CSV table of C-alpha atoms in Angstrom, one decimal:
chain,number,residue,atom,x,y,z
A,6,LEU,CA,120.9,102.9,76.0
A,7,LEU,CA,118.2,105.7,75.4
A,8,ASN,CA,120.5,107.0,72.4
A,9,LEU,CA,120.8,103.6,71.2
A,10,THR,CA,117.1,102.7,71.2
A,11,CYS,CA,116.4,105.9,69.2
A,12,ILE,CA,118.7,104.9,66.6
A,13,GLU,CA,117.2,101.4,66.3
A,14,ALA,CA,113.7,102.9,66.3
A,15,HIS,CA,114.9,104.7,63.2
A,16,LYS,CA,116.7,101.8,61.5
A,17,ARG,CA,113.6,99.4,62.1
A,18,PRO,CA,110.1,100.8,62.8
A,19,GLY,CA,108.7,99.1,65.7
A,20,ASN,CA,107.6,99.5,69.3
A,21,TYR,CA,110.4,100.0,71.9
A,22,VAL,CA,110.0,100.0,75.5
A,23,HIS,CA,112.3,101.0,78.4
A,24,VAL,CA,111.5,99.5,81.9
A,25,PHE,CA,112.2,100.6,85.4
A,26,PRO,CA,111.6,98.7,88.6
A,27,THR,CA,108.4,100.9,89.2
A,28,GLN,CA,106.4,103.5,87.0
A,29,VAL,CA,107.1,106.3,89.3
A,30,GLN,CA,110.9,105.7,89.1
A,31,SER,CA,110.6,105.7,85.1
A,32,ARG,CA,108.8,109.1,85.2
A,33,LYS,CA,111.3,110.5,87.7
A,34,ALA,CA,114.4,109.2,86.3
A,35,ILE,CA,113.9,109.5,82.7
A,36,TRP,CA,110.5,111.1,81.7
A,37,ARG,CA,111.1,114.1,84.0
A,38,GLY,CA,114.7,113.6,84.3
A,39,ILE,CA,117.5,116.5,83.5
A,40,ASP,CA,120.9,115.4,82.8
A,41,LYS,CA,123.7,117.6,84.5
A,42,LYS,CA,123.8,120.2,81.6
A,43,GLY,CA,120.1,121.1,82.4
A,44,ARG,CA,118.5,119.2,79.3
A,45,ARG,CA,115.5,116.7,79.7
A,46,PHE,CA,116.5,113.3,78.9
A,47,VAL,CA,113.5,112.7,76.5
A,48,ASP,CA,113.9,115.9,74.6
A,49,ARG,CA,117.6,115.4,74.0
A,50,VAL,CA,117.4,111.8,72.7
A,51,PHE,CA,113.9,112.3,70.8
A,52,PRO,CA,114.0,115.9,70.1
A,53,GLN,CA,110.8,117.4,68.8
A,54,GLU,CA,112.0,117.5,65.0
A,55,ILE,CA,111.6,113.7,65.0
A,56,ARG,CA,108.4,113.1,66.7
A,57,GLY,CA,105.1,112.7,65.7
A,58,THR,CA,103.1,112.8,69.0
A,59,THR,CA,104.0,112.7,72.6
A,60,ARG,CA,101.3,111.4,75.2
A,61,ASP,CA,102.7,112.5,78.7
A,62,ASN,CA,99.8,110.1,80.6
A,63,GLU,CA,101.3,107.3,79.1
A,64,GLN,CA,105.1,108.4,78.7
A,65,ILE,CA,105.2,107.5,75.0
A,66,VAL,CA,106.9,108.9,72.3
A,67,GLU,CA,105.8,108.2,68.5
A,68,LEU,CA,108.4,108.9,66.0
A,69,LEU,CA,107.6,110.3,62.6
A,70,ASN,CA,108.5,107.0,61.2
A,71,GLY,CA,105.9,105.2,63.1
A,72,SER,CA,108.2,103.8,65.9
A,73,THR,CA,107.2,104.2,69.4
A,74,TRP,CA,109.0,104.4,72.4
A,75,GLN,CA,107.5,104.2,75.9
A,76,LEU,CA,108.5,104.0,79.8
A,77,VAL,CA,106.9,101.7,82.0
A,78,GLY,CA,107.2,99.9,85.2
A,79,ALA,CA,108.0,96.5,86.0
A,80,ASP,CA,105.4,96.9,88.9
A,81,ASN,CA,103.0,94.7,86.6
A,82,PRO,CA,105.0,92.6,84.6
A,83,SER,CA,101.7,90.8,82.7
A,84,ALA,CA,101.0,94.6,81.4
A,85,LEU,CA,103.9,94.3,79.3
A,86,VAL,CA,102.1,91.1,77.5
A,87,GLY,CA,101.0,92.1,73.8
A,88,GLY,CA,103.4,94.9,73.4
A,89,ASN,CA,104.9,93.4,69.9
A,90,TYR,CA,108.3,95.1,71.2
A,91,VAL,CA,111.5,94.8,68.8
A,92,GLY,CA,113.7,96.4,71.6
A,93,VAL,CA,113.7,96.2,75.5
A,94,VAL,CA,116.0,98.0,78.0
A,95,LEU,CA,115.3,96.7,81.5
A,96,ASP,CA,116.9,99.4,83.8
A,97,GLU,CA,118.0,98.9,87.2
A,98,ALA,CA,117.3,95.3,86.5
A,99,ALA,CA,118.6,93.8,89.7
A,100,LEU,CA,115.6,95.5,91.6
A,101,TYR,CA,113.1,93.8,89.9
A,102,PRO,CA,111.6,90.9,92.3
A,103,ASP,CA,112.7,88.2,89.8
A,104,SER,CA,113.3,87.2,86.2
A,105,GLU,CA,109.6,86.9,85.4
A,106,ILE,CA,109.7,89.9,83.3
A,107,ILE,CA,112.1,88.5,80.7
A,108,ASP,CA,110.0,85.6,80.8
A,109,PHE,CA,106.9,87.6,79.7
A,110,LEU,CA,109.2,89.3,76.7
A,111,ARG,CA,111.2,86.5,75.5
A,112,PRO,CA,108.4,84.9,73.0
A,113,ILE,CA,107.6,88.1,71.6
A,114,LEU,CA,111.4,89.1,71.2
A,115,ALA,CA,112.0,85.8,69.5
A,116,GLU,CA,109.1,86.1,67.1
A,117,ASN,CA,110.2,89.5,66.0
A,118,GLY,CA,113.8,89.0,66.2
A,119,GLY,CA,114.3,91.7,68.7
A,120,TRP,CA,116.7,92.5,71.3
A,121,LEU,CA,116.8,93.0,75.3
A,122,PHE,CA,119.5,94.8,77.4
A,123,ALA,CA,119.3,94.3,81.0
A,124,ILE,CA,121.4,97.0,82.9
A,125,SER,CA,122.0,97.3,86.7
A,126,THR,CA,124.6,96.9,89.3
A,127,PHE,CA,124.0,93.4,90.8
A,128,ARG,CA,123.2,94.6,94.3
A,129,GLY,CA,124.2,91.2,95.7
A,130,ARG,CA,123.6,87.6,94.5
A,131,ASN,CA,120.2,87.5,93.0
A,132,TRP,CA,118.2,86.7,89.7
A,133,PHE,CA,120.3,89.6,87.7
A,134,TYR,CA,123.5,88.1,89.0
A,135,ASP,CA,122.7,84.7,87.8
A,136,LEU,CA,121.7,85.8,84.6
A,137,TYR,CA,124.9,87.7,84.1
A,138,HIS,CA,127.1,84.8,84.9
A,139,LEU,CA,124.9,82.1,83.1
A,140,ASN,CA,125.5,84.0,79.9
A,141,LYS,CA,128.7,85.8,80.2
A,142,THR,CA,130.3,83.0,78.0
A,143,ASN,CA,127.2,82.4,76.1
A,144,PRO,CA,128.1,83.7,72.2
A,145,GLU,CA,124.3,84.7,71.7
A,146,TRP,CA,124.7,86.9,74.5
A,147,TYR,CA,126.5,90.2,74.8
A,148,THR,CA,127.8,90.6,78.6
A,149,ALA,CA,129.8,93.7,80.0
A,150,HIS,CA,131.0,94.2,83.4
A,151,LEU,CA,132.1,97.8,83.4
A,152,ASP,CA,132.9,99.8,86.7
A,153,VAL,CA,133.3,103.4,87.0
A,154,THR,CA,137.0,103.2,85.9
A,155,GLN,CA,135.8,102.0,82.5
A,156,THR,CA,132.8,104.3,81.9
A,157,HIS,CA,133.1,107.8,80.1
A,158,GLU,CA,131.3,110.6,78.8
A,159,TRP,CA,131.2,110.4,74.9
A,160,ASP,CA,134.3,112.9,74.9
A,161,GLY,CA,136.4,110.4,76.7
A,162,THR,CA,136.2,112.3,80.2
A,163,ALA,CA,135.7,110.1,83.2
A,164,LEU,CA,131.9,110.1,84.8
A,165,LEU,CA,133.5,110.2,88.3
A,166,SER,CA,137.0,110.8,89.3
A,167,GLU,CA,138.7,109.0,92.3
A,168,ALA,CA,138.4,112.4,94.4
A,169,ASP,CA,134.7,112.1,93.6
A,170,ILE,CA,134.4,108.5,94.9
A,171,GLU,CA,136.8,109.5,98.2
A,172,ALA,CA,134.6,112.7,98.8
A,173,GLU,CA,131.5,110.3,99.1
A,174,ARG,CA,133.6,108.0,101.3
A,175,ALA,CA,134.4,111.1,103.4
A,176,GLY,CA,130.7,112.0,103.4
A,177,GLY,CA,130.0,108.6,105.0
A,178,MET,CA,129.3,106.2,102.0
A,179,SER,CA,130.4,102.8,103.4
A,180,ASP,CA,133.1,100.9,101.6
A,181,ALA,CA,130.5,98.1,101.0
A,182,MET,CA,128.2,100.5,99.2
A,183,ILE,CA,131.4,102.3,97.2
A,184,ARG,CA,132.4,98.7,96.0
A,185,GLN,CA,128.5,97.9,94.9
A,186,GLU,CA,127.9,101.3,93.4
A,187,PHE,CA,131.1,102.2,91.8
A,188,TYR,CA,132.9,99.0,91.4
A,189,LEU,CA,130.2,96.4,90.6
A,190,ASP,CA,131.3,94.5,93.6
């Protein structure tokens, strides 16, 4: 979704935001995060050649076309009010305490004709689980339930093999956690 957001930010100038459960997680996972090939996520998706300015303290990138992309935490949902977003990604959404954040964002996204992606494993029967099941047959929503067998690298190779998952099991990961994290149970 980072790549998709960058593409959309070039098609339609506007404000885009990527939300993690906490600000600390957003900094660790994406802003300072490094992929398995040793590349910083932010630099790979938003290379210097397409950036105007970058403000580390605000975790914000301004693109040359005027679009902005920012990382924030859901720790303070009311802080998102007034962002005038046209694109929102809610990452690890099941870890948010409730759906309040979506309710804060819906009016501005409706006004702007914007979009929202909520991605996560379910982590039990919570508001995110309910949101998925409420909208999986709604033609206005796109929903996908993709486990480790259905997700791949850009070149088609599996993200994890069955051997990788078996190694996790042999290392002590419980069957319940394996079903949750790899098979979206």
